[in-house]
């Protein structure tokens, strides 16, 4: 079992007027084979948490710690975090002109593992993963995210997850912009990876609809940069019925 541990994490975002505090002391422990749903309204700090874990240069950790199996994640470069087993599925995946999906995935796998995967097995596994995600075979020869629809971009993120097999996956609003069919296919992909690899999942979302497909073990509500409430799947159901107003009326 591997453990991702976040303790008293404070993070700010660099703006034209200086550093703006966003996270105000996040504590969270995720083990492999666990799914943690991170919920909260817009501007609460959910995506800031994702980017800080991934090492985005715009986000500055001002105090606190993040460790993966006791190793200091915050001292690692972005590529070292990926090699250690951290994966981020972005809310807004970027285009990479001139780099095909096939080359991108195989290069990433080689960099993470330190050696190139055997071509025969790799080709077979990639073909199967694409079939599972209902992706056209021509997708493999297209440039990464260039001209992709919103649904195709999200499927490509899950294709990366399935091929790279990280220890921990941070899924930043993977459900945004997906229709019902695409949401089901993407969710099935996440569940398939978890069943095959015991990946630990941090699932960031506003809504409970994706939780109908990806069942969380734990739910954490972030309000104004802090964890305001924690619970099991029943907490997500309460949020669906009541929304987030009670946290603000209670003065959280």
Tab-separated table of C-alpha atoms in Angstrom:
chain	number	residue	atom	x	y	z
A	1	UNK	CA	0.000	0.000	0.000
A	2	UNK	CA	1.164	3.537	-0.826
A	3	UNK	CA	0.065	6.703	0.968
A	4	UNK	CA	-0.257	10.308	-0.179
A	5	UNK	CA	-0.285	12.559	2.894
A	6	UNK	CA	-1.130	16.277	2.878
A	7	UNK	CA	-0.606	18.187	6.124
A	8	UNK	CA	-1.597	21.790	6.897
A	9	UNK	CA	-1.097	22.810	3.277
A	10	UNK	CA	-1.233	26.546	2.536
A	11	UNK	CA	-1.056	27.639	-1.102
A	12	UNK	CA	-1.303	30.978	-2.879
A	13	UNK	CA	-1.564	31.894	-6.547
A	14	UNK	CA	0.743	34.473	-8.088
A	15	UNK	CA	-1.191	37.400	-9.585
A	16	UNK	CA	-0.269	40.801	-10.996
A	17	UNK	CA	-0.871	42.301	-7.555
A	18	UNK	CA	1.103	39.680	-5.640
A	19	UNK	CA	0.451	36.345	-3.967
A	20	UNK	CA	-3.232	35.628	-3.292
A	21	UNK	CA	-3.838	32.992	-0.565
A	22	UNK	CA	-6.182	30.193	-1.682
A	23	UNK	CA	-5.638	27.137	0.512
A	24	UNK	CA	-5.625	27.785	4.245
A	25	UNK	CA	-4.528	24.521	5.835
A	26	UNK	CA	-5.592	21.352	4.005
A	27	UNK	CA	-5.169	17.988	5.741
A	28	UNK	CA	-5.830	14.862	3.703
A	29	UNK	CA	-4.565	11.265	3.613
A	30	UNK	CA	-5.201	9.035	0.588
A	31	UNK	CA	-4.143	5.407	0.338
A	32	UNK	CA	-3.970	3.329	-2.800
A	33	UNK	CA	-7.236	1.592	-3.668
A	34	UNK	CA	-9.231	4.452	-2.127
A	35	UNK	CA	-11.401	7.018	-3.909
A	36	UNK	CA	-11.718	10.429	-2.280
A	37	UNK	CA	-14.221	12.917	-3.700
A	38	UNK	CA	-13.201	16.570	-3.219
A	39	UNK	CA	-16.282	18.767	-3.459
A	40	UNK	CA	-17.102	22.433	-2.990
A	41	UNK	CA	-18.402	25.524	-4.792
A	42	UNK	CA	-16.511	27.549	-7.381
A	43	UNK	CA	-13.462	29.328	-5.993
A	44	UNK	CA	-13.136	27.122	-2.932
A	45	UNK	CA	-9.627	25.908	-3.805
A	46	UNK	CA	-10.231	22.466	-5.308
A	47	UNK	CA	-8.265	23.040	-8.528
A	48	UNK	CA	-5.579	24.937	-6.612
A	49	UNK	CA	-5.024	21.776	-4.600
A	50	UNK	CA	-4.675	19.740	-7.804
A	51	UNK	CA	-2.197	22.147	-9.394
A	52	UNK	CA	-0.153	22.482	-6.217
A	53	UNK	CA	0.209	18.709	-6.009
A	54	UNK	CA	1.290	18.547	-9.646
A	55	UNK	CA	3.848	21.351	-9.221
A	56	UNK	CA	2.322	24.120	-11.353
A	57	UNK	CA	4.725	27.099	-11.133
A	58	UNK	CA	1.901	29.630	-10.753
A	59	UNK	CA	0.904	28.119	-7.403
A	60	UNK	CA	3.198	28.684	-4.416
A	61	UNK	CA	3.153	26.479	-1.344
A	62	UNK	CA	3.737	28.821	1.601
A	63	UNK	CA	3.632	26.190	4.367
A	64	UNK	CA	2.673	22.617	5.067
A	65	UNK	CA	3.853	19.346	3.585
A	66	UNK	CA	2.994	16.715	0.987
A	67	UNK	CA	4.595	13.279	1.140
A	68	UNK	CA	4.252	10.131	-0.951
A	69	UNK	CA	5.364	7.087	1.001
A	70	UNK	CA	7.370	9.410	3.225
A	71	UNK	CA	9.153	11.183	0.347
A	72	UNK	CA	8.834	14.977	0.163
A	73	UNK	CA	6.742	15.696	-2.931
A	74	UNK	CA	7.211	19.473	-2.676
A	75	UNK	CA	10.967	19.070	-3.169
A	76	UNK	CA	10.411	17.146	-6.400
A	77	UNK	CA	10.333	18.651	-9.890
A	78	UNK	CA	7.204	18.085	-11.979
A	79	UNK	CA	8.704	15.124	-13.829
A	80	UNK	CA	9.970	13.611	-10.580
A	81	UNK	CA	6.432	13.762	-9.174
A	82	UNK	CA	5.165	11.870	-12.210
A	83	UNK	CA	7.910	9.249	-11.804
A	84	UNK	CA	7.019	8.917	-8.115
A	85	UNK	CA	3.473	7.986	-9.144
A	86	UNK	CA	1.423	11.211	-9.251
A	87	UNK	CA	-0.900	11.838	-12.206
A	88	UNK	CA	-3.066	14.866	-12.978
A	89	UNK	CA	-6.020	14.717	-15.360
A	90	UNK	CA	-6.507	18.389	-16.183
A	91	UNK	CA	-9.799	20.220	-16.269
A	92	UNK	CA	-8.668	22.048	-19.414
A	93	UNK	CA	-6.183	19.821	-21.292
A	94	UNK	CA	-3.769	21.757	-23.506
A	95	UNK	CA	-2.961	21.171	-27.161
A	96	UNK	CA	0.487	19.833	-28.101
A	97	UNK	CA	0.918	20.487	-31.846
A	98	UNK	CA	3.349	18.236	-33.668
A	99	UNK	CA	3.230	15.411	-31.103
A	100	UNK	CA	0.970	12.466	-31.854
A	101	UNK	CA	-1.014	10.686	-29.169
A	102	UNK	CA	0.983	7.491	-29.767
A	103	UNK	CA	4.363	9.179	-29.455
A	104	UNK	CA	3.278	11.203	-26.435
A	105	UNK	CA	2.016	8.192	-24.506
A	106	UNK	CA	5.001	5.958	-25.278
A	107	UNK	CA	7.489	8.740	-24.497
A	108	UNK	CA	5.735	9.427	-21.188
A	109	UNK	CA	5.703	5.733	-20.257
A	110	UNK	CA	9.397	5.434	-21.116
A	111	UNK	CA	10.271	8.486	-19.009
A	112	UNK	CA	8.308	7.209	-16.008
A	113	UNK	CA	9.562	3.612	-16.115
A	114	UNK	CA	13.118	4.404	-17.209
A	115	UNK	CA	12.854	2.065	-20.180
A	116	UNK	CA	10.694	1.797	-23.271
A	117	UNK	CA	7.777	-0.640	-23.097
A	118	UNK	CA	7.996	-3.632	-25.391
A	119	UNK	CA	6.433	-2.448	-28.630
A	120	UNK	CA	4.293	-5.514	-29.273
A	121	UNK	CA	2.684	-5.482	-25.832
A	122	UNK	CA	2.387	-1.689	-25.834
A	123	UNK	CA	0.573	-1.616	-29.178
A	124	UNK	CA	-1.821	-4.333	-28.048
A	125	UNK	CA	-2.558	-2.618	-24.721
A	126	UNK	CA	-3.054	0.784	-26.355
A	127	UNK	CA	-5.449	-0.646	-28.922
A	128	UNK	CA	-7.479	-2.342	-26.195
A	129	UNK	CA	-7.588	0.790	-24.033
A	130	UNK	CA	-8.805	2.861	-26.972
A	131	UNK	CA	-11.496	0.314	-27.744
A	132	UNK	CA	-12.638	0.396	-24.126
A	133	UNK	CA	-12.931	4.189	-24.281
A	134	UNK	CA	-14.822	4.043	-27.614
A	135	UNK	CA	-12.003	5.935	-29.350
A	136	UNK	CA	-11.538	5.799	-33.131
A	137	UNK	CA	-8.229	4.077	-34.051
A	138	UNK	CA	-7.265	7.188	-36.063
A	139	UNK	CA	-7.108	9.021	-32.747
A	140	UNK	CA	-3.642	7.537	-32.118
A	141	UNK	CA	-2.080	9.377	-35.053
A	142	UNK	CA	-3.623	12.774	-34.248
A	143	UNK	CA	-1.682	15.494	-32.445
A	144	UNK	CA	-2.341	15.651	-28.707
A	145	UNK	CA	-5.645	17.481	-28.089
A	146	UNK	CA	-5.317	19.444	-31.353
A	147	UNK	CA	-8.829	19.857	-32.737
A	148	UNK	CA	-10.215	17.468	-30.117
A	149	UNK	CA	-13.747	17.935	-28.858
A	150	UNK	CA	-14.236	18.379	-25.118
A	151	UNK	CA	-15.220	14.737	-24.773
A	152	UNK	CA	-12.199	13.556	-26.766
A	153	UNK	CA	-9.856	15.563	-24.549
A	154	UNK	CA	-11.295	13.980	-21.422
A	155	UNK	CA	-11.102	10.493	-22.939
A	156	UNK	CA	-7.456	11.150	-23.788
A	157	UNK	CA	-6.793	12.057	-20.146
A	158	UNK	CA	-8.253	8.716	-19.052
A	159	UNK	CA	-6.315	6.948	-21.820
A	160	UNK	CA	-3.154	8.379	-20.265
A	161	UNK	CA	-4.293	7.153	-16.856
A	162	UNK	CA	-4.887	3.668	-18.201
A	163	UNK	CA	-1.532	3.439	-19.994
A	164	UNK	CA	0.720	5.142	-17.413
A	165	UNK	CA	-0.687	3.359	-14.344
A	166	UNK	CA	0.219	5.863	-11.589
A	167	UNK	CA	-0.052	5.253	-7.851
A	168	UNK	CA	-2.303	8.281	-7.363
A	169	UNK	CA	-4.555	10.058	-9.853
A	170	UNK	CA	-5.865	13.574	-9.308
A	171	UNK	CA	-8.893	14.014	-11.572
A	172	UNK	CA	-9.709	17.714	-11.806
A	173	UNK	CA	-13.363	18.059	-12.823
A	174	UNK	CA	-13.094	15.255	-15.346
A	175	UNK	CA	-16.898	15.352	-15.630
A	176	UNK	CA	-17.129	18.969	-16.812
A	177	UNK	CA	-18.437	19.367	-20.341
A	178	UNK	CA	-19.329	15.696	-20.804
A	179	UNK	CA	-22.684	14.436	-22.020
A	180	UNK	CA	-24.301	11.444	-20.344
A	181	UNK	CA	-22.747	8.832	-22.636
A	182	UNK	CA	-19.240	10.314	-22.454
A	183	UNK	CA	-19.499	10.609	-18.668
A	184	UNK	CA	-20.378	6.927	-18.398
A	185	UNK	CA	-17.509	5.851	-20.690
A	186	UNK	CA	-14.948	8.023	-18.900
A	187	UNK	CA	-16.146	6.789	-15.497
A	188	UNK	CA	-15.933	3.185	-16.628
A	189	UNK	CA	-12.333	3.886	-17.651
A	190	UNK	CA	-11.474	5.218	-14.201
A	191	UNK	CA	-13.098	2.228	-12.515
A	192	UNK	CA	-11.294	-0.154	-14.850
A	193	UNK	CA	-7.911	1.351	-13.970
A	194	UNK	CA	-8.665	1.201	-10.251
A	195	UNK	CA	-9.706	-2.443	-10.444
A	196	UNK	CA	-6.542	-3.328	-12.381
A	197	UNK	CA	-3.944	-1.274	-10.483
A	198	UNK	CA	-5.322	-0.235	-7.052
A	199	UNK	CA	-4.680	3.419	-7.936
A	200	UNK	CA	-5.649	5.958	-5.274
A	201	UNK	CA	-8.042	8.547	-6.684
A	202	UNK	CA	-8.660	12.163	-5.756
A	203	UNK	CA	-11.809	13.048	-7.682
A	204	UNK	CA	-12.489	16.786	-7.791
A	205	UNK	CA	-16.025	17.749	-8.768
A	206	UNK	CA	-18.837	20.247	-8.200
A	207	UNK	CA	-21.616	17.783	-8.797
A	208	UNK	CA	-22.675	14.343	-7.643
A	209	UNK	CA	-23.571	12.931	-11.061
A	210	UNK	CA	-20.106	11.402	-11.633
A	211	UNK	CA	-20.347	9.825	-8.169
A	212	UNK	CA	-23.201	7.716	-9.494
A	213	UNK	CA	-20.567	5.952	-11.619
A	214	UNK	CA	-17.391	6.309	-9.525
A	215	UNK	CA	-18.300	5.444	-5.945
A	216	UNK	CA	-16.261	7.377	-3.368
A	217	UNK	CA	-14.994	5.865	-0.141
A	218	UNK	CA	-14.615	9.322	1.403
A	219	UNK	CA	-16.059	12.759	0.640
A	220	UNK	CA	-14.354	16.015	1.648
A	221	UNK	CA	-15.982	19.432	1.308
A	222	UNK	CA	-13.621	22.373	0.783
A	223	UNK	CA	-14.925	25.824	1.650
A	224	UNK	CA	-12.697	28.911	1.456
A	225	UNK	CA	-9.530	26.868	1.256
A	226	UNK	CA	-10.209	24.552	4.195
A	227	UNK	CA	-11.856	21.165	4.665
A	228	UNK	CA	-15.194	22.115	6.194
A	229	UNK	CA	-16.719	18.643	6.469
A	230	UNK	CA	-15.795	15.022	5.803
A	231	UNK	CA	-17.819	11.862	5.540
A	232	UNK	CA	-18.775	8.898	3.421
A	233	UNK	CA	-20.933	8.665	0.274
A	234	UNK	CA	-23.921	9.864	2.281
A	235	UNK	CA	-22.316	13.314	2.504
A	236	UNK	CA	-22.406	13.627	-1.280
A	237	UNK	CA	-26.097	12.748	-1.219
A	238	UNK	CA	-26.724	15.472	1.344
A	239	UNK	CA	-24.860	17.994	-0.827
A	240	UNK	CA	-27.016	16.988	-3.778
A	241	UNK	CA	-30.142	17.747	-1.752
A	242	UNK	CA	-28.996	20.809	0.191
A	243	UNK	CA	-26.149	22.407	-1.785
A	244	UNK	CA	-23.399	24.413	-0.055
A	245	UNK	CA	-25.455	27.250	1.434
A	246	UNK	CA	-25.391	25.830	4.952
A	247	UNK	CA	-21.607	26.238	5.146
A	248	UNK	CA	-21.853	29.945	4.454
A	249	UNK	CA	-24.879	30.593	6.642
A	250	UNK	CA	-23.043	28.820	9.457
A	251	UNK	CA	-20.157	31.231	9.029
A	252	UNK	CA	-17.584	28.670	7.869
